[in-house]
XYZ file of C-alpha atoms in Angstrom:
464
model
C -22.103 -21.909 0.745
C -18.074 -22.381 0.008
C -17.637 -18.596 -0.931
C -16.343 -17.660 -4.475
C -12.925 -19.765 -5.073
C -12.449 -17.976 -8.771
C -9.246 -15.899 -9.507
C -9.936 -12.672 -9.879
C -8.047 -9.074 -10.244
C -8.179 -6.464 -7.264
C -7.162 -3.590 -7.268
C -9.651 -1.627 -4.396
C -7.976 0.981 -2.545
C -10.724 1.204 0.064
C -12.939 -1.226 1.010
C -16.068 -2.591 -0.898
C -18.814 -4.842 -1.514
C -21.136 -4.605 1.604
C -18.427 -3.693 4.348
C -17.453 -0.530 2.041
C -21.214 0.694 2.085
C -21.740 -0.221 5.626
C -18.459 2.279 5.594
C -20.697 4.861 3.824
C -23.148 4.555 6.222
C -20.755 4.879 8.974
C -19.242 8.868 7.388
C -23.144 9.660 6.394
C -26.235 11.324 8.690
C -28.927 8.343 8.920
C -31.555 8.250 6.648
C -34.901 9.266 8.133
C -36.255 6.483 5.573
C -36.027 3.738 3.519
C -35.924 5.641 0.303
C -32.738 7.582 1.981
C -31.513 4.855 2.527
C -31.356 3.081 -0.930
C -30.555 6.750 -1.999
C -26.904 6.200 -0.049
C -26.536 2.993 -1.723
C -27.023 4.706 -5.408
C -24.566 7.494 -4.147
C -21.946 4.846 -3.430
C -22.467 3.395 -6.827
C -22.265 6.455 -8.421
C -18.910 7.659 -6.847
C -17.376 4.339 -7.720
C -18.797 4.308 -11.489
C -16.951 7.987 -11.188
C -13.570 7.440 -9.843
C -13.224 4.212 -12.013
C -15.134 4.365 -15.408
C -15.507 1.652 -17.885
C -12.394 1.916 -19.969
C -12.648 1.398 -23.756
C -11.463 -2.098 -23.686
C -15.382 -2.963 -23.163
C -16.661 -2.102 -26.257
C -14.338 -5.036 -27.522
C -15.960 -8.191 -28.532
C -14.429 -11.507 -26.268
C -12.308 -12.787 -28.894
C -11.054 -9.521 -29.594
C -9.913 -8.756 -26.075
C -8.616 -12.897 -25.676
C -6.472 -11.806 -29.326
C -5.068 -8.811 -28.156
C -4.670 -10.587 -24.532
C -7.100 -8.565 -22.412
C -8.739 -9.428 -19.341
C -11.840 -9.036 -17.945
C -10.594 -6.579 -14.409
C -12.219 -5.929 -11.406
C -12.741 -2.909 -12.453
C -15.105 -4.037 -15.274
C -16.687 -6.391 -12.938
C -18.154 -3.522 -10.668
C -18.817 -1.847 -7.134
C -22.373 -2.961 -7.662
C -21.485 -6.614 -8.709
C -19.549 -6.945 -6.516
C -21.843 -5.831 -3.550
C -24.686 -8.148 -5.117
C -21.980 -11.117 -4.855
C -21.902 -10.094 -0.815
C -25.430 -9.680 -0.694
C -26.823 -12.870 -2.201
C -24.506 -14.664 -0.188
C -25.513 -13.232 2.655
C -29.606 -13.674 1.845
C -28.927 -17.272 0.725
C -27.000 -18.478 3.645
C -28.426 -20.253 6.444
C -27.582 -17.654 9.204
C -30.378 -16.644 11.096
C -31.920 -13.224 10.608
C -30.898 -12.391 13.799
C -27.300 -12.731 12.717
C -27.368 -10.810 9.746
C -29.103 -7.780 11.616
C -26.223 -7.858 14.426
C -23.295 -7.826 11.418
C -24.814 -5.414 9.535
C -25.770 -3.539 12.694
C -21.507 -3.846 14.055
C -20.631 -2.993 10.501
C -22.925 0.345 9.951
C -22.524 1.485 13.104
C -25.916 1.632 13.891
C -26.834 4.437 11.975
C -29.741 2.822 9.983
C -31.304 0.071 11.817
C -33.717 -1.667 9.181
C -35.476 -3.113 12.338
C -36.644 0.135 12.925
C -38.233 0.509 10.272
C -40.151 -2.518 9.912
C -37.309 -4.398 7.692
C -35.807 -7.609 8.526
C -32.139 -7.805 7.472
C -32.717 -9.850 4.905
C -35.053 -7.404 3.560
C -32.931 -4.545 3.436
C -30.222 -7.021 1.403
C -32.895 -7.812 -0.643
C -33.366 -3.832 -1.391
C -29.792 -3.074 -2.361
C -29.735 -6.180 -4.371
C -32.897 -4.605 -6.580
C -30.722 -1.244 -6.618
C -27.801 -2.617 -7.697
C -29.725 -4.913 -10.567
C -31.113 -2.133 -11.748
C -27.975 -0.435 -12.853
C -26.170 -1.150 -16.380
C -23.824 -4.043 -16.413
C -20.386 -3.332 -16.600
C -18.835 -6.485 -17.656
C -19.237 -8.596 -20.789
C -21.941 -10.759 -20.259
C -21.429 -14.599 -19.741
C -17.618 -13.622 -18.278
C -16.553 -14.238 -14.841
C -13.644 -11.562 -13.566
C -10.127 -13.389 -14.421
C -6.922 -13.058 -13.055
C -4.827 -9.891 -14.848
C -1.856 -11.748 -17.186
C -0.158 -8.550 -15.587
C -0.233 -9.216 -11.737
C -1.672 -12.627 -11.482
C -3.519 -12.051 -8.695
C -5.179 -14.982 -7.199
C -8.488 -14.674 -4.453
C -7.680 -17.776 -1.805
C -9.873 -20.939 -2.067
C -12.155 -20.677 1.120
C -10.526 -23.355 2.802
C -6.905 -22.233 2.943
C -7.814 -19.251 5.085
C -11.809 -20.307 6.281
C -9.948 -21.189 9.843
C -7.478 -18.107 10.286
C -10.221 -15.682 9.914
C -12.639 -17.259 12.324
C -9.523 -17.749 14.612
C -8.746 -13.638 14.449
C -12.220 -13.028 15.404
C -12.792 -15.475 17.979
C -9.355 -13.699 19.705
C -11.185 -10.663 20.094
C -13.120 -12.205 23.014
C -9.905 -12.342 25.082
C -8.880 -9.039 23.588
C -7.169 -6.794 25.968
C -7.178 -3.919 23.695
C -8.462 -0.338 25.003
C -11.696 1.079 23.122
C -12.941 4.072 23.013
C -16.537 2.439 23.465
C -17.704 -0.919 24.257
C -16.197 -3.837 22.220
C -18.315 -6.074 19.733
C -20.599 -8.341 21.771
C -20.111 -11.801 22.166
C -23.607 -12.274 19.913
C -21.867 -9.956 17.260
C -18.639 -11.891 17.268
C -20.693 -15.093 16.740
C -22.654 -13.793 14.187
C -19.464 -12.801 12.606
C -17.552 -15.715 12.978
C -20.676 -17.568 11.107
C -20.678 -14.964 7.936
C -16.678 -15.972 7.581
C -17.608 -20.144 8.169
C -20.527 -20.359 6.298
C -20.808 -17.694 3.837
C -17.724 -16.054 2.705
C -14.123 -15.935 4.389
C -13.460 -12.534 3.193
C -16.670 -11.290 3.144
C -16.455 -11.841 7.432
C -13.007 -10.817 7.047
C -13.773 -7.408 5.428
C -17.171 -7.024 8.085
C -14.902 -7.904 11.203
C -12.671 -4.826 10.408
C -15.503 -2.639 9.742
C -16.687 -3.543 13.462
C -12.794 -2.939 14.573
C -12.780 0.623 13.188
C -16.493 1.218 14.368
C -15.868 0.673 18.326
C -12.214 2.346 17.882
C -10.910 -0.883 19.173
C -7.086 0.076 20.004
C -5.002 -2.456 17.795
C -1.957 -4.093 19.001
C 0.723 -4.286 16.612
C 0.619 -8.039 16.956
C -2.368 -7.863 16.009
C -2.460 -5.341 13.191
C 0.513 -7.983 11.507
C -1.912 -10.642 11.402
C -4.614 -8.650 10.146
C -2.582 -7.280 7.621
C -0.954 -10.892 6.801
C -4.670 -12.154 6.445
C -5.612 -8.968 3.997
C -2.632 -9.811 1.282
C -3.886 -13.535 1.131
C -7.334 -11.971 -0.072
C -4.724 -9.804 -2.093
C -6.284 -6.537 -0.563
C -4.308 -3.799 -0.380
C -2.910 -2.447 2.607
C -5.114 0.289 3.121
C -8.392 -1.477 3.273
C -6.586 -2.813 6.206
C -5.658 0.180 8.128
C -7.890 2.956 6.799
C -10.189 4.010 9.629
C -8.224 1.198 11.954
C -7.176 3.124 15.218
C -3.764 1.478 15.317
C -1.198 1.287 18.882
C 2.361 2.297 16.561
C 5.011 2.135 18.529
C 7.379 5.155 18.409
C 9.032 6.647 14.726
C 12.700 4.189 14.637
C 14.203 5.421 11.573
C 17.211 2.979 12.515
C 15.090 0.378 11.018
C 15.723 -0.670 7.387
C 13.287 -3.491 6.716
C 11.002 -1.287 4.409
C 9.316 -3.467 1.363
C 11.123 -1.126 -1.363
C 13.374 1.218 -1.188
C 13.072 4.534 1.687
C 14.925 7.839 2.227
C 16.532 9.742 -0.135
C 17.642 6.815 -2.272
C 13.799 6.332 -2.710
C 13.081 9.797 -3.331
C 15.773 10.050 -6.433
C 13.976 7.057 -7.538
C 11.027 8.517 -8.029
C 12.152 11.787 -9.738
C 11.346 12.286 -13.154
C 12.335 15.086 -15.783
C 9.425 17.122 -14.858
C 10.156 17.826 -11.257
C 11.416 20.772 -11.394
C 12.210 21.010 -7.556
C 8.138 20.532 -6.998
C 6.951 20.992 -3.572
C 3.486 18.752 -3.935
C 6.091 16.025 -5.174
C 8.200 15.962 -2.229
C 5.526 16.103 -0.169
C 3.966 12.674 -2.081
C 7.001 11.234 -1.357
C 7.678 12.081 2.363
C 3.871 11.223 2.944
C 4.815 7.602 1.777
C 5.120 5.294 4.373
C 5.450 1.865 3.721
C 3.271 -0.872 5.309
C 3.024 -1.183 9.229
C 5.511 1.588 9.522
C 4.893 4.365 11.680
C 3.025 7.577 10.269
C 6.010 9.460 9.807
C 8.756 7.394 9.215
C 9.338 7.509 5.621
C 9.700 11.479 6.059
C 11.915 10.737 9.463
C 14.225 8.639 7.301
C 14.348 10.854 4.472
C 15.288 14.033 6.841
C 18.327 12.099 8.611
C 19.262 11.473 5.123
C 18.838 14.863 4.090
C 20.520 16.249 7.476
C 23.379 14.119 6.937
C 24.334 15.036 3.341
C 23.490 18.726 4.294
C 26.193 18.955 7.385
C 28.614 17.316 5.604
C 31.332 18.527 3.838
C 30.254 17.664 0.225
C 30.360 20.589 -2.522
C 27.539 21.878 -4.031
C 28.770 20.849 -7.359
C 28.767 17.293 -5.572
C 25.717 16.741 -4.278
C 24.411 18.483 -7.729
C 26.155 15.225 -9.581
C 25.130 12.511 -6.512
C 21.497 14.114 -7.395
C 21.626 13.549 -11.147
C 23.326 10.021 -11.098
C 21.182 8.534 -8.153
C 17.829 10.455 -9.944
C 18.752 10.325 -13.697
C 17.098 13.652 -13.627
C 20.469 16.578 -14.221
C 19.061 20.104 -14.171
C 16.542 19.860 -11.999
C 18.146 20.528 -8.707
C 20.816 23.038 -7.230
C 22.847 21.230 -4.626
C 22.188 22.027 -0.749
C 19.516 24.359 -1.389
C 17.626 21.511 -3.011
C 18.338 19.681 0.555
C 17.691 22.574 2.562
C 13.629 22.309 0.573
C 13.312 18.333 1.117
C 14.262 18.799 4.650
C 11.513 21.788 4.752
C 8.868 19.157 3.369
C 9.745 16.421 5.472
C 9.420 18.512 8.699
C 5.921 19.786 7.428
C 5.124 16.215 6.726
C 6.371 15.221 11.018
C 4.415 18.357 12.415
C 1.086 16.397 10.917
C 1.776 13.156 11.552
C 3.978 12.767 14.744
C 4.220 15.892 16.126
C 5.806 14.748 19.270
C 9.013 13.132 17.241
C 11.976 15.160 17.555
C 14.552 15.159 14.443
C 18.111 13.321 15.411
C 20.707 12.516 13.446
C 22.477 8.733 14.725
C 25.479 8.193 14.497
C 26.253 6.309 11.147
C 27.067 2.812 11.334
C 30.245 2.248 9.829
C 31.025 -1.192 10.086
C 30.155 -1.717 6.310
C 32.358 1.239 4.871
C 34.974 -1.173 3.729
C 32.410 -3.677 1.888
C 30.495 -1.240 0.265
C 33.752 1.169 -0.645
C 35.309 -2.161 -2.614
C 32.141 -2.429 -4.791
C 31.695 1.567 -5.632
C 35.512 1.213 -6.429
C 35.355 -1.780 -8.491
C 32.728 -0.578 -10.624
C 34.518 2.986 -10.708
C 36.847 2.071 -13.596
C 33.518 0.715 -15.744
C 31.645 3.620 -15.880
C 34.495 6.076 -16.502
C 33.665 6.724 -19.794
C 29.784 6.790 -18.942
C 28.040 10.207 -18.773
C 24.463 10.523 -16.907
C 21.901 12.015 -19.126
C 24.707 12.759 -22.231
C 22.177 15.115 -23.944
C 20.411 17.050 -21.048
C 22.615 18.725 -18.602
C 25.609 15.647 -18.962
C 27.259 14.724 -16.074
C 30.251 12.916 -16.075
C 29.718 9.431 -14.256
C 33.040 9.935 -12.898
C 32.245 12.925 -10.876
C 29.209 10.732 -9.813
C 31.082 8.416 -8.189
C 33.617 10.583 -6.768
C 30.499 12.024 -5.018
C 29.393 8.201 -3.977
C 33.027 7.338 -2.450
C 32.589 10.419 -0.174
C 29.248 9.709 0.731
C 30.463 5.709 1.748
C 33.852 7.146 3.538
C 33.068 9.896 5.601
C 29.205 10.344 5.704
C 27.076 6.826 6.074
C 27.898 4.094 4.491
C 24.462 2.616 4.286
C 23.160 5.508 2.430
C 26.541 5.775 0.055
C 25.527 1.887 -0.403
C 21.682 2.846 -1.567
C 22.526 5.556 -3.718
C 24.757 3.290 -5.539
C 22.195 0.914 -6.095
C 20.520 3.819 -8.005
C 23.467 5.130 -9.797
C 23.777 1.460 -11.185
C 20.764 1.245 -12.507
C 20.941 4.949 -13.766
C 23.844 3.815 -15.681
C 23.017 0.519 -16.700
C 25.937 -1.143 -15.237
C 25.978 -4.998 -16.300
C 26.537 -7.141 -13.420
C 27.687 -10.498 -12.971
C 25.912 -12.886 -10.553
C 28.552 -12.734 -8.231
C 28.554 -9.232 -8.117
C 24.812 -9.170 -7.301
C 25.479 -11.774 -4.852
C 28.148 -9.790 -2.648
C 25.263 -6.814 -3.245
C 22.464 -8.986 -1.362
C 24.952 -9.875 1.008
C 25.468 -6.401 1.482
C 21.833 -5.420 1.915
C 20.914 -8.170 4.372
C 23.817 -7.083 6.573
C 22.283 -3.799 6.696
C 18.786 -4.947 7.276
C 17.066 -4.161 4.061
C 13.732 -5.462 3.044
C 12.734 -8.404 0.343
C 12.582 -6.698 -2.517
C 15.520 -3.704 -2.037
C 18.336 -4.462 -3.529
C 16.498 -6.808 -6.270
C 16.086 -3.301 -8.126
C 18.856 -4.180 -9.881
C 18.671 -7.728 -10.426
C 17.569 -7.248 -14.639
C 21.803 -5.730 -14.954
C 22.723 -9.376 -14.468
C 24.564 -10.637 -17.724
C 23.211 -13.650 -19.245
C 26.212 -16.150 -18.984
């Protein structure tokens, strides 16, 4: 078999198909039976058919939804088609028996052995097939899953990445990493590397991390990189990857500022809304959020030496109040360093859980940007004078704004003077020019930023 090579739209959280029920097998007792068994694969249909219903779109007729520009998501496509795709493959390959029993066995953790009770493997695939067939459709029959207009996401042909998988697993015989119990035999890495040849590059992908998590193999960051490289090709998202993994992070650097998006406290006024109302449960959402292959921890380490630095410094109240609304767009909501002293609260909640041996610490800002950075808040100064943020809701002049900004840039950090104006600009609508944006990219490579940072603002760039 070549795999499936059609586009389709994901948008899994966990994982699924077979690997995510060999996961449910892996949290659950073992069945004392078959009939338990099959009972576990019904449950895991039915929380998936509950967490993600069939939206309305459905009950549209095809050329309705191709008029109105729908298309058929994963979600419509289904858990249970979707395990039936990894399934059938699996029964209608030509591995062995043997070598199905060993992956499922590395995958399930052992838990339910068909063997054991007088199964072969391919006759316990052959039972959650029949389960899953017997459930309602959930797609529009005759269609294939198609790529979302929205995100375009695109499944890999089976060649481009065929060889990288079976590479990744074949490392794992010279693997040097600590686990808690023995690592997957060499017969289980065989069969392994066979499901990922010969039946389904992503299907072995997906069943080679469920072995990973099941031995608690200790993962290398080098490692971890390439298995999360190798998940966004499939376009899975990052925590199929390392849910369950038991991952080596190196120690909480909140010096680094290579994060996909934004981070800190620029980030967090970028995700407040009118509604906040100085919420607790949203800070905590917020500090919780770290980005891929960080550290647990970081995004609420960088946030507090944000926080710490603007609440030691020697801003007003009434300016940190207006550096709030501009960055946020949300005037009202917050009540200067008391509103610091409760983010700094949250974040140190958030370290106590996740790395509770990291100890708080302030750097020293790096400065060697102030001038840069100081010339662009200055130069837009004069454009905005007349602005106001949110001129019908608690207005605040954009003057006092970036007042508040010049401090920040002059005598607290730089950097984060530099990512609140980023937010300020967009809060204000500021039109740029393309060399302005320029010098601003400039600016954020300097300081290390990631991809996709400062492009945040790249829609204020006038048409010429």
């Amino acid at each position: 078999m070549t795999g499936r090579q059609e586009p389709y739209y994901v948008e899994y959280d966990a994982d699924f198909g077979l690997s995510g029920l060999a996961e449910a097998f892996t949290l659950s007792p073992a069945p004392e039976d078959t009939g338990a068994a099959l009972g576990l694969v019904t449950a895991k249909l039915d929380a998936y058919d509950r967490e993600c219903p069939v939206g309305s779109v459905d009950h549209l007729s095809a050329d309705e939804r191709s008029i109105l520009g729908y298309d058929t998501s994963h979600d419509d496509w289904g858990y249970a088609e979707e395990l039936r795709e990894d399934v059938r493959g699996l029964v209608e390959s030509p591995l062995a028996d043997e070598a199905i029993q060993a992956v499922w066995r590395a995958a399930a953790g052992g838990g339910w052995d068909p063997a054991a009770h007088g199964m072969s493997a391919r006759d316990w695939l052959r039972h959650i097939d029949e389960t899953c067939a017997a459930r309602p459709p959930r797609k529009i029959p005759g269609r294939r899953p198609a790529p979302s207009s929205w995100w375009g996401a695109w499944r890999p042909a089976a060649d481009e990445v065929r060889d990288d998988v079976v590479a990744e697993i074949a490392k794992m015989r010279s693997c040097r990493e600590r686990s808690a119990g023995p690592l997957p035999s060499p017969d289980t890495l065989s069969a392994l590397e066979e499901v990922a040849a010969r039946v389904d590059p992503d299907l072995g992908f997906r069943l080679f991390l469920r072995a990973l998590k099941v031995h608690s193999v200790r993962i290398e960051m080098a490692r971890y990189d390439r298995l999360q490289a190798l998940g966004e090709r499939f376009g899975h998202s990052a925590a199929l990857i390392d849910d369950g993994l038991d991952i080596a992070w190196p120690p909480i650097d909140t010096a680094r500022r290579d994060a996909t998006w934004d981070f800190g406290f620029s980030r967090l006024a970028g995700q407040a809304h009118q509604d906040w109302r100085e919420s607790r449960e949203e800070l905590r959402r917020t500090a919780a959020g770290d980005d891929i292959g960080q550290t647990p921890g970081s995004g609420a380490a960088v946030l507090l030496e944000d926080t710490l630095r603007l609440l030691r410094s020697a801003l007003p109240d009434a300016a940190i109040t207006a550096l709030w609304a501009g960055a946020s767009n949300s005037p009202g909501s917050t009540d200067g360093r008391a509103w610091l002293r409760l983010i700094a609260d949250v974040c140190r909640e958030r370290l106590r859980e996740a790395a509770p041996a990291y100890t708080p610490v302030v750097a020293p800002a790096r400065t060697e940007l102030a001038d840069p950075v100081l010339r662009e808040v200055r130069e837009t100064a004069p454009a905005v004078a007349d602005k106001v943020v949110s001129p019908h809701w608690h207005p605040v002049p954009a003057a006092d704004v970036m007042d508040a900004l010049e401090h920040v840039v002059t005598r607290i950090d730089p950097d984060l003077g530099f990512r609140l104006f980023l937010r300020v600009l967009r809060t204000l609508s500021v039109p740029l020019t393309q060399e302005q944006y320029d010098r601003y990219k400039a600016i954020g490579e300097r300081f290390g930023y990631g991809e996709y940072h400062v492009s945040g603002v790249d829609h204020l760039i006038e048409a010429r």
